[in-house]
Amino acid sequence: MEEKKTMLSGIKPSGDLTLGSYLGPLHHWPKMIEEYDCYFFMADLHAITVRQDPAALRRRTIEQLAQYIACGLDPEKCTLFIQSHVHQHAELGWVLNCYAMFGELSRMTQFKDKSAKNADNINGGLFTYPSLMAADILLYQPDLVPVGDDQKQHVELTRNIVQRFNGVYGDVFKMPESYIPKVGARIMSLTDPAAKMSKSDNGDTGRVTLMDDPNVIMKQFKRAITDSDTERCVRYDPENKPGVANLMTIYAAATGRSFAEIEQEFDGLGYGKFKPAVGEAVVEMIRPIQEETRRILADKAYLESVYRAGAEKASYAAEKTLRKVYKKIGFAAR
Ligand code: AQP
């Protein structure tokens, strides 16, 4: 039988998962577990590049695992783990730091953005984040890395590292390919359509989290920014009507309708009808996820068994790559 291809992806527990985390990466993952040998993780090592409240980080990491499962990631069919439980990530991250150039790291948009937002804490981890992300990827030798629009640059850097490393030591790492979903690649803030909807900013009004109360979700959508033109019609025009385009993207993802169908549905109805309709579609889309998350969260022993088994499996695969790397670069055998 032909071996399954491998894929890997993760999300930082740096805030409660948002609609962006869901429509960007998460809701594409369950479709992939039949076809690929999948590794999904909670990227807690990455989360600490920005100061975290320890209790909140712990809570979110476990809640995120419950949400992964609630969204359809069956732990029997894929590997779910917490990044810090698999020590090979930090170890290979260090090695790859020595193969990532200062100039390359300085050019990363995310580093520039995060440095501007955290001017009092521009730490080394924030700067070398892409080397750790390269390690996350390369440890599992995946064929495919699904990411949002904004992470493409980091996968490109990973590819540079592979070229550099393999150029010296032979074929150690498989060249990874990024996969960016067409719909939902970038869900924007509801109050600032120029900014990505993020777990850790946009205040409370720009984002919707997966566990938000339906009343809160409806309120957020009713006050979402549309546009200031006089046309007031629902038309997909990201350049001139970015707020409307963002709402249409969300509605399309939640209902499976095309932009043309949505334009037709709201023809002549204006934003007063459109915005609550988007809110309702989102509430319906995430209702089963919320219920399932609550149910799973109540079973702490089950969650613990999932992340322990996941770490063991991930560690086994990761160790194979790490040993090869250590041998190639000349570390003495243990
Ligand atoms: N709004 C979004 N739309 C589409 N995709 C998104 N992603 C994040 N936000 C959106 C994608 O989710 C994956 C994991 O993200 P991450 O948590 O590792 O990093 P991030 O992109 O920094 O996410 P946040 O929410 O913005 O976190 P904070 O606020 O802590 O920085 C990535 O593939 C990302 O593209």
mmCIF file of C-alpha atoms and ligand atoms in Angstrom:
data_model
loop_
_atom_site.group_PDB
_atom_site.id
_atom_site.type_symbol
_atom_site.label_atom_id
_atom_site.label_comp_id
_atom_site.label_asym_id
_atom_site.label_seq_id
_atom_site.Cartn_x
_atom_site.Cartn_y
_atom_site.Cartn_z
ATOM 1 C CA MET A 1 0.000 0.000 0.000
ATOM 2 C CA GLU A 2 1.212 3.490 -0.848
ATOM 3 C CA GLU A 3 2.369 5.463 2.208
ATOM 4 C CA LYS A 4 0.313 8.505 3.155
ATOM 5 C CA LYS A 5 1.896 11.908 2.686
ATOM 6 C CA THR A 6 2.589 13.911 5.842
ATOM 7 C CA MET A 7 1.255 17.318 6.850
ATOM 8 C CA LEU A 8 1.670 19.478 9.906
ATOM 9 C CA SER A 9 0.191 22.650 11.326
ATOM 10 C CA GLY A 10 -0.174 24.455 14.633
ATOM 11 C CA ILE A 11 -1.719 27.472 16.342
ATOM 12 C CA LYS A 12 -0.310 29.510 19.237
ATOM 13 C CA PRO A 13 -2.410 29.491 22.416
ATOM 14 C CA SER A 14 -1.675 33.223 22.702
ATOM 15 C CA GLY A 15 -5.346 34.120 23.002
ATOM 16 C CA ASP A 16 -8.713 32.412 22.651
ATOM 17 C CA LEU A 17 -9.183 30.951 19.159
ATOM 18 C CA THR A 18 -11.007 33.356 16.876
ATOM 19 C CA LEU A 19 -13.127 33.092 13.788
ATOM 20 C CA GLY A 20 -9.870 33.833 11.917
ATOM 21 C CA SER A 21 -8.155 30.831 13.556
ATOM 22 C CA TYR A 22 -11.134 28.704 12.575
ATOM 23 C CA LEU A 23 -11.818 29.834 9.001
ATOM 24 C CA GLY A 24 -8.104 30.283 8.257
ATOM 25 C CA PRO A 25 -6.505 27.005 9.290
ATOM 26 C CA LEU A 26 -8.660 24.949 11.629
ATOM 27 C CA HIS A 27 -11.728 24.109 9.609
ATOM 28 C CA HIS A 28 -9.626 22.835 6.685
ATOM 29 C CA TRP A 29 -7.752 20.356 8.860
ATOM 30 C CA PRO A 30 -10.401 17.659 9.448
ATOM 31 C CA LYS A 31 -10.758 17.196 5.670
ATOM 32 C CA MET A 32 -7.072 16.331 5.529
ATOM 33 C CA ILE A 33 -6.830 13.605 8.133
ATOM 34 C CA GLU A 34 -8.059 10.847 5.828
ATOM 35 C CA GLU A 35 -5.619 11.698 3.085
ATOM 36 C CA TYR A 36 -2.536 12.699 5.079
ATOM 37 C CA ASP A 37 -0.626 11.512 8.100
ATOM 38 C CA CYS A 38 -1.339 14.680 10.124
ATOM 39 C CA TYR A 39 0.384 16.352 13.064
ATOM 40 C CA PHE A 40 -1.431 19.236 14.768
ATOM 41 C CA PHE A 41 -0.049 21.036 17.777
ATOM 42 C CA MET A 42 -0.588 23.810 20.291
ATOM 43 C CA ALA A 43 2.403 26.111 19.726
ATOM 44 C CA ASP A 44 3.046 27.148 23.334
ATOM 45 C CA LEU A 45 6.792 27.706 22.739
ATOM 46 C CA HIS A 46 5.854 30.351 20.180
ATOM 47 C CA ALA A 47 3.246 31.897 22.469
ATOM 48 C CA ILE A 48 5.859 33.028 25.017
ATOM 49 C CA THR A 49 7.568 35.365 22.546
ATOM 50 C CA VAL A 50 4.939 37.743 23.927
ATOM 51 C CA ARG A 51 4.388 37.846 27.715
ATOM 52 C CA GLN A 52 1.631 35.452 28.787
ATOM 53 C CA ASP A 53 -0.241 35.045 32.025
ATOM 54 C CA PRO A 54 0.850 31.492 33.088
ATOM 55 C CA ALA A 55 -2.589 30.342 34.250
ATOM 56 C CA ALA A 56 -4.261 31.696 31.115
ATOM 57 C CA LEU A 57 -1.660 30.060 28.852
ATOM 58 C CA ARG A 58 -2.223 26.690 30.546
ATOM 59 C CA ARG A 59 -6.018 27.024 30.287
ATOM 60 C CA ARG A 60 -5.918 28.054 26.629
ATOM 61 C CA THR A 61 -3.547 25.247 25.645
ATOM 62 C CA ILE A 62 -5.936 22.619 26.979
ATOM 63 C CA GLU A 63 -9.015 24.429 25.660
ATOM 64 C CA GLN A 64 -7.392 24.618 22.240
ATOM 65 C CA LEU A 65 -6.856 20.858 22.270
ATOM 66 C CA ALA A 66 -10.543 20.351 23.125
ATOM 67 C CA GLN A 67 -11.449 22.704 20.259
ATOM 68 C CA TYR A 68 -9.273 20.803 17.809
ATOM 69 C CA ILE A 69 -11.118 17.611 18.705
ATOM 70 C CA ALA A 70 -14.495 19.366 18.673
ATOM 71 C CA CYS A 71 -13.776 20.645 15.157
ATOM 72 C CA GLY A 72 -13.328 17.074 13.942
ATOM 73 C CA LEU A 73 -9.708 16.158 14.601
ATOM 74 C CA ASP A 74 -10.164 12.607 15.807
ATOM 75 C CA PRO A 75 -7.114 11.729 17.967
ATOM 76 C CA GLU A 76 -7.340 8.170 16.680
ATOM 77 C CA LYS A 77 -6.730 9.413 13.145
ATOM 78 C CA CYS A 78 -4.132 12.149 13.653
ATOM 79 C CA THR A 79 -1.456 13.209 16.136
ATOM 80 C CA LEU A 80 -2.388 16.031 18.525
ATOM 81 C CA PHE A 81 0.293 17.338 20.837
ATOM 82 C CA ILE A 82 1.574 20.252 22.893
ATOM 83 C CA GLN A 83 4.740 21.690 21.364
ATOM 84 C CA SER A 84 6.678 22.036 24.654
ATOM 85 C CA HIS A 85 6.069 18.331 25.390
ATOM 86 C CA VAL A 86 8.203 17.370 22.407
ATOM 87 C CA HIS A 87 11.686 18.635 23.337
ATOM 88 C CA GLN A 88 13.033 18.080 19.817
ATOM 89 C CA HIS A 89 11.325 21.310 18.670
ATOM 90 C CA ALA A 90 13.457 23.509 20.920
ATOM 91 C CA GLU A 91 16.581 21.487 20.113
ATOM 92 C CA LEU A 92 16.264 21.638 16.335
ATOM 93 C CA GLY A 93 15.128 25.265 16.655
ATOM 94 C CA TRP A 94 18.522 26.093 18.165
ATOM 95 C CA VAL A 95 20.405 24.273 15.414
ATOM 96 C CA LEU A 96 18.413 26.023 12.685
ATOM 97 C CA ASN A 97 19.098 29.401 14.310
ATOM 98 C CA CYS A 98 22.636 28.800 13.178
ATOM 99 C CA TYR A 99 21.439 28.370 9.573
ATOM 100 C CA ALA A 100 19.082 31.353 9.441
ATOM 101 C CA MET A 101 20.724 34.641 8.562
ATOM 102 C CA PHE A 102 20.316 37.862 10.521
ATOM 103 C CA GLY A 103 19.289 39.703 7.352
ATOM 104 C CA GLU A 104 16.597 37.144 6.543
ATOM 105 C CA LEU A 105 15.162 37.225 10.043
ATOM 106 C CA SER A 106 15.176 41.032 10.050
ATOM 107 C CA ARG A 107 13.021 41.117 6.941
ATOM 108 C CA MET A 108 10.156 39.096 8.434
ATOM 109 C CA THR A 109 6.967 41.146 8.419
ATOM 110 C CA GLN A 110 5.650 39.432 11.534
ATOM 111 C CA PHE A 111 8.797 40.402 13.459
ATOM 112 C CA LYS A 112 8.392 44.016 12.388
ATOM 113 C CA ASP A 113 4.673 44.031 13.298
ATOM 114 C CA LYS A 114 5.132 42.336 16.664
ATOM 115 C CA SER A 115 8.116 44.564 17.534
ATOM 116 C CA ALA A 116 6.006 47.631 16.862
ATOM 117 C CA LYS A 117 3.204 46.274 19.052
ATOM 118 C CA ASN A 118 5.519 45.142 21.875
ATOM 119 C CA ALA A 119 8.118 47.903 21.868
ATOM 120 C CA ASP A 120 9.005 47.224 25.521
ATOM 121 C CA ASN A 121 9.681 43.515 24.898
ATOM 122 C CA ILE A 122 11.470 42.967 21.585
ATOM 123 C CA ASN A 123 13.104 39.764 22.771
ATOM 124 C CA GLY A 124 15.407 37.318 20.980
ATOM 125 C CA GLY A 125 12.611 34.752 20.713
ATOM 126 C CA LEU A 126 10.478 37.138 18.717
ATOM 127 C CA PHE A 127 13.367 37.585 16.312
ATOM 128 C CA THR A 128 14.226 33.890 15.925
ATOM 129 C CA TYR A 129 10.596 32.714 15.841
ATOM 130 C CA PRO A 130 10.962 31.625 12.174
ATOM 131 C CA SER A 131 13.845 29.240 12.988
ATOM 132 C CA LEU A 132 11.670 27.525 15.573
ATOM 133 C CA MET A 133 8.853 27.398 13.050
ATOM 134 C CA ALA A 134 11.266 25.866 10.543
ATOM 135 C CA ALA A 135 12.132 23.228 13.162
ATOM 136 C CA ASP A 136 8.414 22.556 13.819
ATOM 137 C CA ILE A 137 7.983 21.851 10.143
ATOM 138 C CA LEU A 138 11.177 20.010 9.281
ATOM 139 C CA LEU A 139 11.149 17.589 12.220
ATOM 140 C CA TYR A 140 8.234 15.758 10.603
ATOM 141 C CA GLN A 141 9.465 15.960 6.986
ATOM 142 C CA PRO A 142 5.982 16.986 5.821
ATOM 143 C CA ASP A 143 4.888 17.187 2.190
ATOM 144 C CA LEU A 144 2.450 19.987 2.924
ATOM 145 C CA VAL A 145 2.198 22.867 5.412
ATOM 146 C CA PRO A 146 -1.190 24.615 5.386
ATOM 147 C CA VAL A 147 -0.796 28.201 6.611
ATOM 148 C CA GLY A 148 -2.570 31.535 6.464
ATOM 149 C CA ASP A 149 -1.486 34.238 4.107
ATOM 150 C CA ASP A 150 0.696 35.948 6.701
ATOM 151 C CA GLN A 151 2.803 32.846 7.446
ATOM 152 C CA LYS A 152 3.856 32.287 3.854
ATOM 153 C CA GLN A 153 7.021 34.307 4.397
ATOM 154 C CA HIS A 154 8.054 31.981 7.233
ATOM 155 C CA VAL A 155 7.607 28.909 5.047
ATOM 156 C CA GLU A 156 9.717 30.624 2.376
ATOM 157 C CA LEU A 157 12.438 31.150 4.971
ATOM 158 C CA THR A 158 12.160 27.477 5.945
ATOM 159 C CA ARG A 159 12.728 26.596 2.305
ATOM 160 C CA ASN A 160 15.861 28.780 2.263
ATOM 161 C CA ILE A 161 17.127 27.001 5.379
ATOM 162 C CA VAL A 162 16.493 23.607 3.747
ATOM 163 C CA GLN A 163 18.418 24.642 0.663
ATOM 164 C CA ARG A 164 21.316 25.945 2.752
ATOM 165 C CA PHE A 165 21.425 22.955 5.092
ATOM 166 C CA ASN A 166 20.972 20.287 2.428
ATOM 167 C CA GLY A 167 23.533 22.110 0.285
ATOM 168 C CA VAL A 168 26.155 21.385 2.945
ATOM 169 C CA TYR A 169 25.048 18.020 4.369
ATOM 170 C CA GLY A 170 23.118 16.275 1.601
ATOM 171 C CA ASP A 171 19.432 15.429 1.511
ATOM 172 C CA VAL A 172 18.542 15.733 5.191
ATOM 173 C CA PHE A 173 15.298 17.709 5.003
ATOM 174 C CA LYS A 174 12.392 17.350 2.613
ATOM 175 C CA MET A 175 11.537 20.657 0.891
ATOM 176 C CA PRO A 176 8.156 21.741 2.349
ATOM 177 C CA GLU A 177 5.355 23.269 0.277
ATOM 178 C CA SER A 178 2.917 25.757 1.798
ATOM 179 C CA TYR A 179 -0.759 25.481 1.067
ATOM 180 C CA ILE A 180 -2.918 28.570 1.439
ATOM 181 C CA PRO A 181 -6.678 27.998 1.337
ATOM 182 C CA LYS A 182 -8.504 30.250 -1.106
ATOM 183 C CA VAL A 183 -11.448 31.227 1.092
ATOM 184 C CA GLY A 184 -10.597 32.382 4.605
ATOM 185 C CA ALA A 185 -6.859 32.831 3.979
ATOM 186 C CA ARG A 186 -7.135 36.137 5.826
ATOM 187 C CA ILE A 187 -10.097 37.044 7.994
ATOM 188 C CA MET A 188 -9.883 40.686 8.969
ATOM 189 C CA SER A 189 -10.863 42.554 12.131
ATOM 190 C CA LEU A 190 -14.546 43.505 12.228
ATOM 191 C CA THR A 191 -13.673 47.033 13.293
ATOM 192 C CA ASP A 192 -10.555 47.542 11.166
ATOM 193 C CA PRO A 193 -10.705 45.694 7.841
ATOM 194 C CA ALA A 194 -7.065 46.634 7.180
ATOM 195 C CA ALA A 195 -5.880 44.537 10.151
ATOM 196 C CA LYS A 196 -6.008 40.748 10.498
ATOM 197 C CA MET A 197 -8.420 39.379 13.102
ATOM 198 C CA SER A 198 -5.972 38.292 15.803
ATOM 199 C CA LYS A 199 -6.311 36.321 19.012
ATOM 200 C CA SER A 200 -4.350 38.844 20.982
ATOM 201 C CA ASP A 201 -5.427 42.245 19.717
ATOM 202 C CA ASN A 202 -8.222 44.193 17.956
ATOM 203 C CA GLY A 203 -9.629 44.952 21.438
ATOM 204 C CA ASP A 204 -12.842 43.129 22.185
ATOM 205 C CA THR A 205 -14.825 44.521 19.303
ATOM 206 C CA GLY A 206 -12.735 43.502 16.291
ATOM 207 C CA ARG A 207 -12.723 39.785 16.914
ATOM 208 C CA VAL A 208 -15.149 36.969 17.546
ATOM 209 C CA THR A 209 -13.848 34.013 19.524
ATOM 210 C CA LEU A 210 -15.019 30.450 19.014
ATOM 211 C CA MET A 211 -16.457 30.316 22.535
ATOM 212 C CA ASP A 212 -18.229 33.706 22.482
ATOM 213 C CA ASP A 213 -21.841 33.802 23.573
ATOM 214 C CA PRO A 214 -24.274 34.045 20.596
ATOM 215 C CA ASN A 215 -25.545 37.420 21.882
ATOM 216 C CA VAL A 216 -22.023 38.792 21.903
ATOM 217 C CA ILE A 217 -21.413 37.470 18.375
ATOM 218 C CA MET A 218 -24.595 39.111 17.070
ATOM 219 C CA LYS A 219 -23.620 42.404 18.682
ATOM 220 C CA GLN A 220 -20.130 42.281 17.149
ATOM 221 C CA PHE A 221 -21.508 41.702 13.659
ATOM 222 C CA LYS A 222 -24.190 44.363 13.967
ATOM 223 C CA ARG A 223 -21.524 46.949 14.669
ATOM 224 C CA ALA A 224 -18.983 45.628 12.155
ATOM 225 C CA ILE A 225 -17.448 48.253 9.867
ATOM 226 C CA THR A 226 -18.770 48.073 6.314
ATOM 227 C CA ASP A 227 -17.768 51.060 4.228
ATOM 228 C CA SER A 228 -18.399 54.736 3.911
ATOM 229 C CA ASP A 229 -19.522 54.917 0.285
ATOM 230 C CA THR A 230 -23.060 55.918 -0.546
ATOM 231 C CA GLU A 231 -23.810 52.814 -2.559
ATOM 232 C CA ARG A 232 -24.630 50.707 0.568
ATOM 233 C CA CYS A 233 -24.883 47.529 -1.459
ATOM 234 C CA VAL A 234 -23.433 44.091 -0.815
ATOM 235 C CA ARG A 235 -20.842 43.704 -3.543
ATOM 236 C CA TYR A 236 -17.473 41.901 -3.475
ATOM 237 C CA ASP A 237 -14.873 44.606 -4.002
ATOM 238 C CA PRO A 238 -11.982 44.076 -1.548
ATOM 239 C CA GLU A 239 -10.134 47.178 -2.690
ATOM 240 C CA ASN A 240 -12.928 49.714 -2.319
ATOM 241 C CA LYS A 241 -15.174 47.882 0.148
ATOM 242 C CA PRO A 242 -12.790 45.848 2.359
ATOM 243 C CA GLY A 243 -15.204 45.631 5.305
ATOM 244 C CA VAL A 244 -18.012 44.253 3.118
ATOM 245 C CA ALA A 245 -15.592 41.880 1.379
ATOM 246 C CA ASN A 246 -14.481 40.536 4.774
ATOM 247 C CA LEU A 247 -18.079 39.965 5.877
ATOM 248 C CA MET A 248 -18.827 38.288 2.545
ATOM 249 C CA THR A 249 -15.801 36.000 3.004
ATOM 250 C CA ILE A 250 -17.056 35.008 6.444
ATOM 251 C CA TYR A 251 -20.604 34.470 5.174
ATOM 252 C CA ALA A 252 -19.338 32.450 2.184
ATOM 253 C CA ALA A 253 -17.286 30.200 4.467
ATOM 254 C CA ALA A 254 -20.154 29.754 6.933
ATOM 255 C CA THR A 255 -22.852 29.007 4.332
ATOM 256 C CA GLY A 256 -20.909 27.538 1.412
ATOM 257 C CA ARG A 257 -22.399 30.170 -0.921
ATOM 258 C CA SER A 258 -20.405 31.917 -3.651
ATOM 259 C CA PHE A 259 -19.880 35.687 -3.727
ATOM 260 C CA ALA A 260 -22.250 35.947 -6.719
ATOM 261 C CA GLU A 261 -24.970 34.091 -4.796
ATOM 262 C CA ILE A 262 -24.480 36.345 -1.782
ATOM 263 C CA GLU A 263 -24.689 39.501 -3.914
ATOM 264 C CA GLN A 264 -27.941 38.191 -5.352
ATOM 265 C CA GLU A 265 -29.346 37.212 -1.952
ATOM 266 C CA PHE A 266 -28.845 40.717 -0.536
ATOM 267 C CA ASP A 267 -29.567 42.668 -3.714
ATOM 268 C CA GLY A 268 -31.383 45.856 -2.691
ATOM 269 C CA LEU A 269 -31.444 44.912 1.011
ATOM 270 C CA GLY A 270 -28.503 46.984 2.301
ATOM 271 C CA TYR A 271 -26.245 46.353 5.265
ATOM 272 C CA GLY A 272 -29.013 46.419 7.882
ATOM 273 C CA LYS A 273 -30.114 42.953 6.755
ATOM 274 C CA PHE A 274 -26.690 41.686 5.712
ATOM 275 C CA LYS A 275 -24.763 42.148 8.962
ATOM 276 C CA PRO A 276 -27.159 40.231 11.262
ATOM 277 C CA ALA A 277 -27.410 37.486 8.626
ATOM 278 C CA VAL A 278 -23.630 37.038 8.790
ATOM 279 C CA GLY A 279 -23.828 36.954 12.599
ATOM 280 C CA GLU A 280 -26.561 34.300 12.532
ATOM 281 C CA ALA A 281 -24.635 32.148 10.058
ATOM 282 C CA VAL A 282 -21.563 32.307 12.295
ATOM 283 C CA VAL A 283 -23.569 31.462 15.427
ATOM 284 C CA GLU A 284 -25.040 28.410 13.666
ATOM 285 C CA MET A 285 -21.676 27.345 12.288
ATOM 286 C CA ILE A 286 -19.933 27.376 15.664
ATOM 287 C CA ARG A 287 -22.799 26.216 17.903
ATOM 288 C CA PRO A 288 -21.948 22.489 17.589
ATOM 289 C CA ILE A 289 -18.261 23.254 18.121
ATOM 290 C CA GLN A 290 -19.048 25.143 21.320
ATOM 291 C CA GLU A 291 -21.225 22.333 22.662
ATOM 292 C CA GLU A 292 -18.682 19.666 21.822
ATOM 293 C CA THR A 293 -15.797 21.711 23.290
ATOM 294 C CA ARG A 294 -17.654 22.066 26.610
ATOM 295 C CA ARG A 295 -18.377 18.352 26.699
ATOM 296 C CA ILE A 296 -14.755 17.383 25.970
ATOM 297 C CA LEU A 297 -13.332 19.950 28.406
ATOM 298 C CA ALA A 298 -15.255 18.341 31.238
ATOM 299 C CA ASP A 299 -13.202 15.156 30.768
ATOM 300 C CA LYS A 300 -9.722 16.150 31.887
ATOM 301 C CA ALA A 301 -8.443 12.560 32.048
ATOM 302 C CA TYR A 302 -9.384 12.013 28.400
ATOM 303 C CA LEU A 303 -7.617 15.202 27.299
ATOM 304 C CA GLU A 304 -4.540 14.221 29.249
ATOM 305 C CA SER A 305 -4.477 10.801 27.609
ATOM 306 C CA VAL A 306 -4.754 12.449 24.172
ATOM 307 C CA TYR A 307 -1.889 14.876 24.634
ATOM 308 C CA ARG A 308 0.344 12.279 26.281
ATOM 309 C CA ALA A 309 -0.148 9.778 23.455
ATOM 310 C CA GLY A 310 0.262 12.599 20.910
ATOM 311 C CA ALA A 311 3.574 13.728 22.423
ATOM 312 C CA GLU A 312 4.878 10.187 22.437
ATOM 313 C CA LYS A 313 4.047 9.658 18.780
ATOM 314 C CA ALA A 314 5.335 13.058 17.692
ATOM 315 C CA SER A 315 8.509 12.626 19.691
ATOM 316 C CA TYR A 316 9.213 9.296 18.011
ATOM 317 C CA ALA A 317 8.971 10.840 14.539
ATOM 318 C CA ALA A 318 10.857 14.003 15.541
ATOM 319 C CA GLU A 319 13.718 12.096 17.147
ATOM 320 C CA LYS A 320 14.501 10.313 13.889
ATOM 321 C CA THR A 321 15.097 13.637 12.147
ATOM 322 C CA LEU A 322 16.961 15.186 15.062
ATOM 323 C CA ARG A 323 19.393 12.253 15.310
ATOM 324 C CA LYS A 324 20.129 12.498 11.630
ATOM 325 C CA VAL A 325 20.770 16.229 11.937
ATOM 326 C CA TYR A 326 23.042 15.833 14.977
ATOM 327 C CA LYS A 327 25.055 13.174 13.198
ATOM 328 C CA LYS A 328 25.404 15.228 10.017
ATOM 329 C CA ILE A 329 26.578 18.363 11.784
ATOM 330 C CA GLY A 330 29.144 16.437 13.796
ATOM 331 C CA PHE A 331 27.750 16.103 17.319
ATOM 332 C CA ALA A 332 29.317 13.156 19.153
ATOM 333 C CA ALA A 333 27.032 10.130 19.470
ATOM 334 C CA ARG A 334 25.337 9.695 22.854
HETATM 335 N N1 AQP B 1 -7.462 36.175 10.893
HETATM 336 C C1 AQP B 1 -6.929 35.106 10.313
HETATM 337 N N2 AQP B 1 -7.354 34.706 9.102
HETATM 338 C C2 AQP B 1 -6.819 33.611 8.517
HETATM 339 N N3 AQP B 1 -5.839 32.873 9.057
HETATM 340 C C3 AQP B 1 -5.372 33.245 10.267
HETATM 341 N N4 AQP B 1 -4.420 32.748 11.057
HETATM 342 C C4 AQP B 1 -4.345 33.475 12.189
HETATM 343 N N5 AQP B 1 -5.236 34.487 12.139
HETATM 344 C C5 AQP B 1 -5.900 34.369 10.955
HETATM 345 C C6 AQP B 1 -3.598 31.594 10.694
HETATM 346 O O1 AQP B 1 -3.623 30.666 11.759
HETATM 347 C C7 AQP B 1 -2.389 29.942 11.796
HETATM 348 C C8 AQP B 1 -1.897 29.871 13.197
HETATM 349 O O2 AQP B 1 -1.727 31.150 13.678
HETATM 350 P P1 AQP B 1 -0.851 31.448 14.945
HETATM 351 O O3 AQP B 1 -1.675 31.462 16.134
HETATM 352 O O4 AQP B 1 0.288 30.515 15.036
HETATM 353 O O5 AQP B 1 -0.221 32.845 14.587
HETATM 354 P P2 AQP B 1 -0.803 34.234 14.221
HETATM 355 O O6 AQP B 1 -0.955 34.296 12.744
HETATM 356 O O7 AQP B 1 0.124 35.228 14.836
HETATM 357 O O8 AQP B 1 -2.226 34.322 14.904
HETATM 358 P P3 AQP B 1 -2.862 35.523 15.718
HETATM 359 O O9 AQP B 1 -4.261 35.162 15.993
HETATM 360 O O10 AQP B 1 -2.594 36.825 15.034
HETATM 361 O O11 AQP B 1 -2.080 35.419 17.073
HETATM 362 P P4 AQP B 1 -1.435 36.554 17.919
HETATM 363 O O12 AQP B 1 -2.506 37.567 18.164
HETATM 364 O O13 AQP B 1 -0.944 35.932 19.166
HETATM 365 O O14 AQP B 1 -0.305 37.062 17.084
HETATM 366 C C9 AQP B 1 -1.422 30.651 10.855
HETATM 367 O O15 AQP B 1 -1.292 29.884 9.677
HETATM 368 C C10 AQP B 1 -2.124 31.962 10.589
HETATM 369 O O16 AQP B 1 -1.817 32.444 9.301
#
